Coordinates of C-alpha atoms in Angstrom, one line a residue:
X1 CA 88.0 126.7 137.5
X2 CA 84.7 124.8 135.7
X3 CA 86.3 121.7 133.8
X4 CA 85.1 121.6 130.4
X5 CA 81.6 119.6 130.0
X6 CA 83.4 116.5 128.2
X7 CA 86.4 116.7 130.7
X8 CA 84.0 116.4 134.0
X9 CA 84.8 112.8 135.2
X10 CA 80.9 110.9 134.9
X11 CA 81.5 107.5 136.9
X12 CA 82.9 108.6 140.6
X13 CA 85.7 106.6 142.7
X14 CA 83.5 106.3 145.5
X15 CA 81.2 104.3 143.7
X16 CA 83.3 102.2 141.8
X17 CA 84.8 101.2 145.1
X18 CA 81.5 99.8 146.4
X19 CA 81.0 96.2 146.0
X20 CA 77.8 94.7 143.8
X21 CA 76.2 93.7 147.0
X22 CA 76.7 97.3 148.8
X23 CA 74.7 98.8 145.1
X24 CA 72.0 96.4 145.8
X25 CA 71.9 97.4 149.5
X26 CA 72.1 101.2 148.3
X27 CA 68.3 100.6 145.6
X28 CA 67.1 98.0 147.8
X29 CA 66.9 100.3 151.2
X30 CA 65.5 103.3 149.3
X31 CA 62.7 100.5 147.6
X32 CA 62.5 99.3 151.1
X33 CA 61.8 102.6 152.9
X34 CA 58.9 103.2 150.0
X35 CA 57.6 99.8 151.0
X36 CA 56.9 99.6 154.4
X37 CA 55.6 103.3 153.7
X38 CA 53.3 101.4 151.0
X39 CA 52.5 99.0 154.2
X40 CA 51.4 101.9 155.9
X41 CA 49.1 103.4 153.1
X42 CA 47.3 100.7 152.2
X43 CA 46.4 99.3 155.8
X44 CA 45.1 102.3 156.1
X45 CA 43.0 102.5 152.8
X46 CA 42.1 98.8 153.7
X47 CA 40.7 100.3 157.1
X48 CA 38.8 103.1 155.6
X49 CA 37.4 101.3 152.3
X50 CA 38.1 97.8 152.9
X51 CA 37.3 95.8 149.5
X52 CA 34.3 98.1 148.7
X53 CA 33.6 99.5 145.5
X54 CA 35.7 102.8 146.1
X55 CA 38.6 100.3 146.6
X56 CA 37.7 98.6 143.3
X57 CA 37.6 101.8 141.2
X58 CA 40.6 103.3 142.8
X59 CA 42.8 100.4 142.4
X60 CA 41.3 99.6 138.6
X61 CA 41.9 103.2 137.8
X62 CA 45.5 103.3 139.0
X63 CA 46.2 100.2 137.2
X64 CA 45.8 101.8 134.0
X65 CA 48.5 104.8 134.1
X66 CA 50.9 102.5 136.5
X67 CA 50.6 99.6 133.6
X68 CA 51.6 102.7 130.6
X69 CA 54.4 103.6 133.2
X70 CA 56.0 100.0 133.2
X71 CA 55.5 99.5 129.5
X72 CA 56.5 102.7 127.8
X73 CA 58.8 104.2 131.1
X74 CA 60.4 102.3 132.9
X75 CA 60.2 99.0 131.1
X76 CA 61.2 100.2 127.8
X77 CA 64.2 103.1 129.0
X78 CA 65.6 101.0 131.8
X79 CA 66.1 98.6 128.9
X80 CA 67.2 100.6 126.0
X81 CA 67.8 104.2 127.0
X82 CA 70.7 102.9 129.5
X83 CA 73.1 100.8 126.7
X84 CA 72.4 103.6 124.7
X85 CA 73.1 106.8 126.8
X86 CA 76.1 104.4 128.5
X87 CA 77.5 104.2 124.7
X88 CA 77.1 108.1 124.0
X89 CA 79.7 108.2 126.9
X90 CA 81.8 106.3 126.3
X91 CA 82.0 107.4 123.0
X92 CA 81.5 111.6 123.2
X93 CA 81.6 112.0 127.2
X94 CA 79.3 114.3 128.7
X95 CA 78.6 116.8 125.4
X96 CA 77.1 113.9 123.4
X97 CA 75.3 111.9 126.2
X98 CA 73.8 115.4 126.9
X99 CA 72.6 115.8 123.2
X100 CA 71.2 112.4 123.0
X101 CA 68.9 112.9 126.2
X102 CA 67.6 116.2 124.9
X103 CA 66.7 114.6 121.7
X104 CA 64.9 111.8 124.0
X105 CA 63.0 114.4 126.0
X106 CA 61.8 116.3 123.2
X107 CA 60.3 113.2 121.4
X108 CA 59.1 111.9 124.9
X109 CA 57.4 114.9 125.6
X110 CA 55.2 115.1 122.9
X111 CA 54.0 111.5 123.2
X112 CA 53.5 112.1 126.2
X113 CA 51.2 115.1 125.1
X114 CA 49.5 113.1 122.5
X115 CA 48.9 109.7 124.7
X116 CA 47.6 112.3 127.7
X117 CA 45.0 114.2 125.6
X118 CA 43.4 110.8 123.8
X119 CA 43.7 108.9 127.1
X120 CA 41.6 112.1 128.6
X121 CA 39.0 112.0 126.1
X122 CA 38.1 108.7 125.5
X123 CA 38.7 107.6 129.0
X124 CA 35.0 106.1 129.3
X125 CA 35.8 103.9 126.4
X126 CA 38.7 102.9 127.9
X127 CA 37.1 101.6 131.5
X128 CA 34.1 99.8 129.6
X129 CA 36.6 97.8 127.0
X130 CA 40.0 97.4 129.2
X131 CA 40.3 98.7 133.1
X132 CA 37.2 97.1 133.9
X133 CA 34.7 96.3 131.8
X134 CA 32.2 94.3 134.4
X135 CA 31.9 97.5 136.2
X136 CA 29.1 98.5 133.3
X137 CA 26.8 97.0 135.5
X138 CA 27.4 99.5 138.6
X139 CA 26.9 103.4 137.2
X140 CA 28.4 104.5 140.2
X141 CA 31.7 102.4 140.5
X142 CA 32.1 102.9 136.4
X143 CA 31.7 106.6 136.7
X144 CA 34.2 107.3 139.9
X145 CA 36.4 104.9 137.8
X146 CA 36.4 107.1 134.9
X147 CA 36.9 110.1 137.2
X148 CA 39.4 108.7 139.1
X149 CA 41.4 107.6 135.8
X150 CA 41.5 111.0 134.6
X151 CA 42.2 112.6 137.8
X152 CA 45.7 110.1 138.1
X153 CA 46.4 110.2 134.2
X154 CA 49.0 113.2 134.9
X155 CA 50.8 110.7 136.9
X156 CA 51.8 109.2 133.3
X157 CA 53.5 111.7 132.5
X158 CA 55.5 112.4 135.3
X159 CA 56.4 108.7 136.0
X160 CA 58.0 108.7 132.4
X161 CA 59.7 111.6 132.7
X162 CA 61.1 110.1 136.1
X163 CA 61.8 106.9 134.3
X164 CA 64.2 109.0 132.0
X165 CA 66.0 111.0 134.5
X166 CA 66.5 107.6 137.4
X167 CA 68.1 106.3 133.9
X168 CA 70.7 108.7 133.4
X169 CA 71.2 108.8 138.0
X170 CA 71.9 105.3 137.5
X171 CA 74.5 105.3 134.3
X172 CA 76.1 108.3 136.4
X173 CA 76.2 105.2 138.6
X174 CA 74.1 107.7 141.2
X175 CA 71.4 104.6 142.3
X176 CA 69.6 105.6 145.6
X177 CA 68.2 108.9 144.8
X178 CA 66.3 107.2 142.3
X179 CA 65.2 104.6 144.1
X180 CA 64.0 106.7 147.1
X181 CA 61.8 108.6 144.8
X182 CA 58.8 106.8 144.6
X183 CA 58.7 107.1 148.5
X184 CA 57.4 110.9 147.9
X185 CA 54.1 108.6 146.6
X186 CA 53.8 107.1 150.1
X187 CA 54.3 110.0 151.7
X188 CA 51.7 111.8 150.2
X189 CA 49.1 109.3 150.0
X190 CA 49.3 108.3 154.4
X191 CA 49.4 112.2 154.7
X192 CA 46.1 112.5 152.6
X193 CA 44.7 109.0 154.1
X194 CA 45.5 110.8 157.2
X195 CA 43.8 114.1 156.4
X196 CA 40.8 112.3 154.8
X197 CA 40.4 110.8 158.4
X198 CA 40.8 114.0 160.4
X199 CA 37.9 116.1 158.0
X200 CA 35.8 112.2 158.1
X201 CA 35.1 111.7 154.6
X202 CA 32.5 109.6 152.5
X203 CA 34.4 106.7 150.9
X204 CA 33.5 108.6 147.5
X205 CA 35.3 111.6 148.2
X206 CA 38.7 109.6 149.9
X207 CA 39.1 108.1 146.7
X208 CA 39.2 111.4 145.3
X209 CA 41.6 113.1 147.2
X210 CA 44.1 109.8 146.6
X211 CA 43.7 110.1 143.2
X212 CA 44.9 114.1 143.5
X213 CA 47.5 112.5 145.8
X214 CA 48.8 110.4 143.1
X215 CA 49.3 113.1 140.4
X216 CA 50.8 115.5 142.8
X217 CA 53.7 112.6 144.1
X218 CA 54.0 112.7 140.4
X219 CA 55.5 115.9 139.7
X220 CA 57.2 115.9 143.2
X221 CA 59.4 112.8 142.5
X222 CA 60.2 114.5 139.3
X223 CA 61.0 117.7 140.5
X224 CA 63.4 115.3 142.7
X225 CA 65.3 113.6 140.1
X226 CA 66.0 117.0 138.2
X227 CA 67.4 118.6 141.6
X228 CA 69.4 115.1 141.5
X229 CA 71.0 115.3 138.4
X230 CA 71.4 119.5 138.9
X231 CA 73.7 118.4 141.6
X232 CA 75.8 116.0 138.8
X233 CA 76.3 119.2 137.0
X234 CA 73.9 117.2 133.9
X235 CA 71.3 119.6 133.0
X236 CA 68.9 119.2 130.1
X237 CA 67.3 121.8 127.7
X238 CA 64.5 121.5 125.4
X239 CA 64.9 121.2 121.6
X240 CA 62.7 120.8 119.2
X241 CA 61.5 116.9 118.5
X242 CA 63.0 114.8 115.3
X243 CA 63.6 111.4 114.5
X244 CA 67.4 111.4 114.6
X245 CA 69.0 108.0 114.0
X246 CA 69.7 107.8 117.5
X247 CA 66.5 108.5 118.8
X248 CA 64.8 105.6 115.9
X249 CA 67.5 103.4 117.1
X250 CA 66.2 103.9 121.2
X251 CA 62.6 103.6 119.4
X252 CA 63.3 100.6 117.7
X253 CA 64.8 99.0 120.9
X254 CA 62.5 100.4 123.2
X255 CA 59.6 98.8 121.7
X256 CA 59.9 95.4 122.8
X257 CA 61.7 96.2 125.8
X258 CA 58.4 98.2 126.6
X259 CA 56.2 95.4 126.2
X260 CA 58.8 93.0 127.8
X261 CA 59.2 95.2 131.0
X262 CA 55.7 95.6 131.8
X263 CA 55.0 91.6 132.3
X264 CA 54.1 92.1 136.3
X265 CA 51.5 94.6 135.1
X266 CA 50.6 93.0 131.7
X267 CA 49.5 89.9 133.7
X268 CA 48.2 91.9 136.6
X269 CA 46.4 94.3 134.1
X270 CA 44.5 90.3 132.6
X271 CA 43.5 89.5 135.9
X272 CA 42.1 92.8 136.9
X273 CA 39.8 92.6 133.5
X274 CA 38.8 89.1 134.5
X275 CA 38.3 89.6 138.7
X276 CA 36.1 92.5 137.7
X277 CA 33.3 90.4 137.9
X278 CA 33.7 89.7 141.2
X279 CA 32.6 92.6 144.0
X280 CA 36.2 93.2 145.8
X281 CA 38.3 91.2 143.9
X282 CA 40.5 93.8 142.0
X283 CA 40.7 95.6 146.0
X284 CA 41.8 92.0 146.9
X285 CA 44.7 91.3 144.0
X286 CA 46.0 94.1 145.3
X287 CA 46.5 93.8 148.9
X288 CA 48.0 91.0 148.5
X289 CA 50.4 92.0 145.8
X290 CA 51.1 94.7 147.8
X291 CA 53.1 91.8 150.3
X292 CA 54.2 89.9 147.5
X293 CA 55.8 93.1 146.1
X294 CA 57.6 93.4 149.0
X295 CA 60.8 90.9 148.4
X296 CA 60.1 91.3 144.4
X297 CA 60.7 95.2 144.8
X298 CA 63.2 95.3 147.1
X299 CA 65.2 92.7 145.2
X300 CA 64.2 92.6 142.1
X301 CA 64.3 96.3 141.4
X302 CA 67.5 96.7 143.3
X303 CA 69.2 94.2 140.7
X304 CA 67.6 95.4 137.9
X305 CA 68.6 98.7 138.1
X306 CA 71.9 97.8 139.4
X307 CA 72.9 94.9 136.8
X308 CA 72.1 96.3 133.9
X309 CA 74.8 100.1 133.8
X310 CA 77.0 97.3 135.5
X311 CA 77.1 94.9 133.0
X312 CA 76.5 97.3 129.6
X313 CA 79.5 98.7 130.9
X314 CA 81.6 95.1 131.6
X315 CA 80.4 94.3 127.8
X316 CA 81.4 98.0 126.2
X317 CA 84.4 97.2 128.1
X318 CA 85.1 93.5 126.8
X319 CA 85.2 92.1 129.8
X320 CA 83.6 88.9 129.8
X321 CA 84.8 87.6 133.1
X322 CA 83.4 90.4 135.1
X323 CA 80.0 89.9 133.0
X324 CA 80.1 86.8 134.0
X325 CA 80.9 87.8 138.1
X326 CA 78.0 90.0 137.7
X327 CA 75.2 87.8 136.3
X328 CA 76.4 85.1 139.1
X329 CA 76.5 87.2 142.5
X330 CA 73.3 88.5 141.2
X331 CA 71.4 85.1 141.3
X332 CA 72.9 84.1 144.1
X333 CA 72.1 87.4 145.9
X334 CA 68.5 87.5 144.4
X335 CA 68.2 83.8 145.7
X336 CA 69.2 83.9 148.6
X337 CA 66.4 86.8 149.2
X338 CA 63.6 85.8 147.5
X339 CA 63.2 81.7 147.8
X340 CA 62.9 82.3 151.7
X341 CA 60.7 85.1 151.7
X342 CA 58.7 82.9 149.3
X343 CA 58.7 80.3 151.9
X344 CA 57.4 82.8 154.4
X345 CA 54.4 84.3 152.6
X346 CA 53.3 80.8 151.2
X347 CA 53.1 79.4 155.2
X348 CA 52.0 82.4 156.8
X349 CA 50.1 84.4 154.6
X350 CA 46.7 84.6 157.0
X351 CA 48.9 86.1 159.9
X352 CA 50.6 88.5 158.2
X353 CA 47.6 89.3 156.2
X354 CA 45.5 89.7 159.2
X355 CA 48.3 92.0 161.3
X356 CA 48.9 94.1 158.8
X357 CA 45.3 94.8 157.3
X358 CA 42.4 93.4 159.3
X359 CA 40.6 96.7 160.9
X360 CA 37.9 98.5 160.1
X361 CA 36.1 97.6 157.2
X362 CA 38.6 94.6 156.3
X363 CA 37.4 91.7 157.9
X364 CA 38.5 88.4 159.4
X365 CA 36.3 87.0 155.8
X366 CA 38.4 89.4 153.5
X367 CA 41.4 88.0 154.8
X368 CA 40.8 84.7 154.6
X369 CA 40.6 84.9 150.8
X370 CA 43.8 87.3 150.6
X371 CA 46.1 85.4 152.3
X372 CA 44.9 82.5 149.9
X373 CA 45.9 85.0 146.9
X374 CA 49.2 85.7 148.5
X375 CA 50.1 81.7 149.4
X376 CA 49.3 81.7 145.4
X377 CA 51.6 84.8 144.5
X378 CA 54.4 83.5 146.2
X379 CA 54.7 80.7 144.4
X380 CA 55.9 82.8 141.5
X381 CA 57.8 85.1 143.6
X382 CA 61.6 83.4 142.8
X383 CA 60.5 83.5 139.0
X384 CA 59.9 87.3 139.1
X385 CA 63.4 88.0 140.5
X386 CA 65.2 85.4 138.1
X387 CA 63.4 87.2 135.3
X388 CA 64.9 90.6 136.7
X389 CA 68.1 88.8 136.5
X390 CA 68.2 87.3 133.5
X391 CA 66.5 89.9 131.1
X392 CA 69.6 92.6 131.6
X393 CA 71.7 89.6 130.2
X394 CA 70.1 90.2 127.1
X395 CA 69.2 94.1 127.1
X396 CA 73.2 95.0 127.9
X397 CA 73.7 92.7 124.3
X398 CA 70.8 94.9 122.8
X399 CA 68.7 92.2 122.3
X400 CA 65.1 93.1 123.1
X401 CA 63.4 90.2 121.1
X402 CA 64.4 87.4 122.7
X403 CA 62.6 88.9 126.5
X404 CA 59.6 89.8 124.0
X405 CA 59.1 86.4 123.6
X406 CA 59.5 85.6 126.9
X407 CA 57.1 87.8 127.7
X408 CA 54.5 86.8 125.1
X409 CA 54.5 83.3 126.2
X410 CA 54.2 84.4 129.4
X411 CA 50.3 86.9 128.9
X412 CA 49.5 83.8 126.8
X413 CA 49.9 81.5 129.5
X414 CA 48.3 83.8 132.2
X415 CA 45.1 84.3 130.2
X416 CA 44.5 81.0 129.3
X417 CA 45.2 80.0 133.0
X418 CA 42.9 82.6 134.5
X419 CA 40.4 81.7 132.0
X420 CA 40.7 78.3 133.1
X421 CA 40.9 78.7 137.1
X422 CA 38.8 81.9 138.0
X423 CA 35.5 79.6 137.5
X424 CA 36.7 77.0 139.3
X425 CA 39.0 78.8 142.2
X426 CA 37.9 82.6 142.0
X427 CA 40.4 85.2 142.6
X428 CA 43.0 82.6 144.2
X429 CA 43.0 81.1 140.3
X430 CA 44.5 84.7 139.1
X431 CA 47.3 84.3 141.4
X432 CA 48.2 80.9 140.3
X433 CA 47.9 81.6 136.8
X434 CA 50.2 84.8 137.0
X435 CA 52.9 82.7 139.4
X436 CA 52.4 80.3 136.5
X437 CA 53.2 82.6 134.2
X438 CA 55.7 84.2 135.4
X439 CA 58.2 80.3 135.7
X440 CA 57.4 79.4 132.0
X441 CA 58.8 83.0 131.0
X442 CA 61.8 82.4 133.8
X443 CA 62.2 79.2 132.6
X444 CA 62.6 79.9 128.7
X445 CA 65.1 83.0 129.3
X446 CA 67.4 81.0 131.3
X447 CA 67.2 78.2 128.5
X448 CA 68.2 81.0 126.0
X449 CA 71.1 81.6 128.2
X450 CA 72.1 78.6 128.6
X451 CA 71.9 77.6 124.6
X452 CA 73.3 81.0 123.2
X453 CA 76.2 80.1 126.1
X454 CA 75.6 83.8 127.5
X455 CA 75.7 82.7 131.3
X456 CA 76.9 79.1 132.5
X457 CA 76.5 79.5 136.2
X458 CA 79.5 79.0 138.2
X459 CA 80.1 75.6 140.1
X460 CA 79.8 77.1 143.7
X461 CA 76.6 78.9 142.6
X462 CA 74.5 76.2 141.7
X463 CA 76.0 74.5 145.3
X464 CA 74.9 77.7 147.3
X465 CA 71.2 78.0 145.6
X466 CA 70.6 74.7 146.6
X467 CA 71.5 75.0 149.9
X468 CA 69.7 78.6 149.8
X469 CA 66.8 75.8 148.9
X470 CA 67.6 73.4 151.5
X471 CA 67.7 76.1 154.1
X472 CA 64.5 77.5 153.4
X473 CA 63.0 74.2 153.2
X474 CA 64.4 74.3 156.8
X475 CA 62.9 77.7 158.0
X476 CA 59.4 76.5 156.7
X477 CA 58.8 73.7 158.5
X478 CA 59.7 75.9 162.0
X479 CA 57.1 78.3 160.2
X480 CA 54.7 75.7 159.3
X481 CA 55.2 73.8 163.4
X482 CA 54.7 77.2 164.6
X483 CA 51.4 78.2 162.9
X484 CA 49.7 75.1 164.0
X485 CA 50.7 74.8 167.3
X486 CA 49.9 78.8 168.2
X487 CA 46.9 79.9 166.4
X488 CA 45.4 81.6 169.2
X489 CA 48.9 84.0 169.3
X490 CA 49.0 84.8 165.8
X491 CA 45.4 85.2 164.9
X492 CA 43.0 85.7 167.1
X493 CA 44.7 87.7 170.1
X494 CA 45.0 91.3 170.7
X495 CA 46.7 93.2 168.4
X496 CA 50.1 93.8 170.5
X497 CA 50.4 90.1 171.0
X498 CA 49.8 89.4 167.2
X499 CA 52.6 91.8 166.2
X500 CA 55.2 90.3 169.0
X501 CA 54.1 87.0 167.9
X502 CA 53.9 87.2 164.5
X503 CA 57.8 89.2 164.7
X504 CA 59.1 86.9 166.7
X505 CA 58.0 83.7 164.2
X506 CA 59.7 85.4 161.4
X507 CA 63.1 86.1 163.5
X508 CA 63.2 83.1 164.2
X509 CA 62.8 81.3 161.2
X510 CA 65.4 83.9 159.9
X511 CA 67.8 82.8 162.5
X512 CA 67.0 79.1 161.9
X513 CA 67.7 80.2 157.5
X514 CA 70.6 82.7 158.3
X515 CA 72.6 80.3 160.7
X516 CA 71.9 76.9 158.3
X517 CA 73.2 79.7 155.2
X518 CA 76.2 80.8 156.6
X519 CA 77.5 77.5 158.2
X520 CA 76.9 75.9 154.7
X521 CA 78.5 78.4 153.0
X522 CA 75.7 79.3 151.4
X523 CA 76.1 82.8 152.1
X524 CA 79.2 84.1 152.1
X525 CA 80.1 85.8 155.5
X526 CA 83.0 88.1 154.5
X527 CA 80.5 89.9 151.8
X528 CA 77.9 90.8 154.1
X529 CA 80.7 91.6 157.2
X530 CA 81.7 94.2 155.0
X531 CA 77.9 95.1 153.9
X532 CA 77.4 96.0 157.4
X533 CA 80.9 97.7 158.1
X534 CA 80.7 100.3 155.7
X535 CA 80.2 103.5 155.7
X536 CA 79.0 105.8 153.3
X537 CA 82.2 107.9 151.7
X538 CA 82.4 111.3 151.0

């Protein structure tokens, strides 16, 4: 017999049973699988448009709806819609939570609507006064810009109502399905890219059919997520919109958390507006974000959608010590990540760089001035993650100001810095000014912390981020020995011997980090013996 809605249990023993680490794993695989996928797709755009102006106006015109998507989606219901839906469990199980989403969907929708239709009409205005406003002076670029924006638009839509769903997955405590969703984007675009190829397209016209790939990954990630929560018996109906308290009190929450989650892109977003005076430069940004997005997706995403339902939860419960168990196996974990694979991409950008994009119409010139982007992005890479760490802290308390003016200071910093640099460095200045920006915002949320007494870290944590440090510091100088001494292997041999050389640099200065970490202590064997041991239960 069906138990009754508010009898069906919503947090499962087989997940409760999996450690923080294994949950970060569980996000961080899906993200990964979507980003060597994203590898894939844009070495293969990068062979077929290089840093041309159909590069330019795809990438400005994605920008736009993928910027909305991390403000008012994912940003802003990650933040506020979890605490919320988490408490309408806790407090009226599976009938109220139900009630509560419907009320968001219905509300959501018609924004949605609304933002859609304006966006579609006065899309024009919008690529001359915010996408890219020095494209004025190229008809062509503005106009498949324009096109373009419209034609991906839809994928606004869909994102959010994504956003929405992945929320309730992941207070379910249901975290890899999705995660693995935006892998259906990948997937589409290389089987496009690869069409596109096959039929040999003008440039024009590939940009076209990626931005019809876009919208269509869309709605099939979102008709993912609804088979996903189908299968947790949580289904959702339509009602008609109002402004229950509820739904004011998510508005009210969501609308600093919005602005606060969308910093990557808010920053991003200034330097697009700024490199748009320069011919490739937006194509540019982008490639090497793409790498730089790499460890910050992986490992920032996978603890920001892991920490936060963890640690609402720990604080609904009153259970300060488990809050504070959290908030420190998340820095360490994000640490131990991140500030290597910042060492990494800061002394071997131009390899990489050149391996993974340097064909066709990319050439040895274009990634020259890429891998100098990406030496500059990494610099901010640990700051990213330590944001993702520390803003939950605040969100689970439903404090949404305090990141807002983290993230204020942060766009304040990066506009004046890109201001400053872009004259003097070009598009390398960007990069430093959004790494910049991205330490001062880091920087002030973990003073808050600290001051407000919300997170003292633990005695051995502090001890195993500095050897995480030292151990990197380690790894980079094999990196850095290694690049000068074999030029010839990693840059300028066939492609075969640039791949095994460039792997076998990076497993090695892995082994060198990995043995230094765990004879240190720095990271702690037992927890990643058992990462690798277990097995998925039924």
């Amino acid at each position: 017999m069906a138990q009754p809605a508010e009898a069906r249990p919503l947090h499962h023993k087989a997940d409760n049973g999996m450690s923080l680490i294994g949950k970060f794993a569980s996000v961080g695989g899906a993200t990964m699988a979507s980003r060597v996928l994203g590898f894939v797709r844009e070495a293969m755009i990068a062979a077929f448009l290089g840093a041309g102006p159909v590069a330019d106006a795809f990438y400005a015109a994605f920008r736009f709806p993928n910027l909305f998507r991390r403000l008012f989606a994912e940003g802003a219901f990650n933040a506020a819609f979890v605490p919320l839906f988490a408490k309408e469990i806790e407090g009226g199980g599976q009938i109220a939570a139900q009630k509560f989403a419907q009320q968001v969907l219905a509300v959501l929708l018609l924004a949605l609507f609304v933002i859609s239709a304006l966006a579609m009409i006065f899309m024009p205005f919008l690529v001359g006064t915010v996408i890219a406003p020095k494209f004025a002076s190229d008809p062509e670029k503005f106009d498949l810009t324009v096109l373009l924006a419209r034609i991906m638009f839809p994928y606004l839509a869909a994102m959010s109502l994504v956003a929405m769903l992945a929320g309730i997955l992941n207070s379910l405590r249901r975290y890899f399905l999705a995660a693995l969703a935006p892998v259906l984007l990948n997937v589409v675009l290389v089987a496009s890219l690869v069409a596109c190829g096959y039929l040999d397209l003008a440039a024009p016209d590939i940009g076209k059919v990626m931005g019809w790939s876009v919208t269509l990954s869309g709605l099939l990630q979102l008709g993912l997520l609804v088979w996903a929560l189908r299968r947790e018996e949580f289904s959702l109906g339509f009602v008609r919109p109002r402004l229950t308290p509820a739904v004011k009190r998510l508005l009210w929450l969501a609308l600093p958390a919005a602005i606060t989650g969308g910093i990557t892109q808010i920053n991003l977003l200034v330097g697009q507006i700024i490199a748009s005076a320069q011919d490739g430069a937006i194509a540019i940004i982008n490639y090497a974000d793409r790498l730089n997005q790499l460890p910050l997706g992986v490992i920032g995403i996978a603890i920001g959608v892991v920490l936060l339902p963890e640690l609402s939860r720990a604080l609904r419960a009153g259970d300060m010590k488990d809050a504070q168990h959290l908030q420190n196996r998340s820095l360490e974990f994000g640490m131990a990540i991140t500030v290597p694979a910042a060492f990494g991409l800061a002394l071997l950008p131009e390899p990489i760089i050149a391996l993974v994009f340097e064909r066709g119409a990319f050439t040895r010139e274009t990634t020259l001035v890429t891998s100098q982007v990406l030496a500059a992005f990494s610099i901010g890479l640990p700051a990213f993650v330590l944001m993702k760490i520390f803003t939950p802290v605040f969100y689970a308390r439903e404090d949404m100001r305090t990141p807002l003016w983290a993230s204020a200071l942060s766009v304040v910093i990066n506009i004046a810095g890109s201001l400053l640099l872009f004259p003097r460095m070009g598009v390398m200045g960007l990069a430093i000014a959004t790494s910049l920006a991205g330490w001062f915002s880091a920087l002030y949320l973990g003073q808050q912390l600290l001051s407000r007494d919300l997170f003292r870290p633990a005695a051995i944590t502090i001890r195993r981020i500095l050897l995480i440090v030292a151990g990197s510091a380690l790894m980079g100088a094999l990196l850095w020995w290694v690049e000068a001494t074999f030029p010839q292997l990693l840059l300028d041999a066939s492609l075969l011997v640039r791949l095994v050389s460039v792997l076998l640099t990076v497993a090695a200065g892995a082994a060198v980090y990995f043995s230094f970490a765990f004879a240190t202590g720095a990271l702690d064997r037992r927890e990643f013996a058992r990462l690798l041991k277990r097995r998925k239960k039924p």
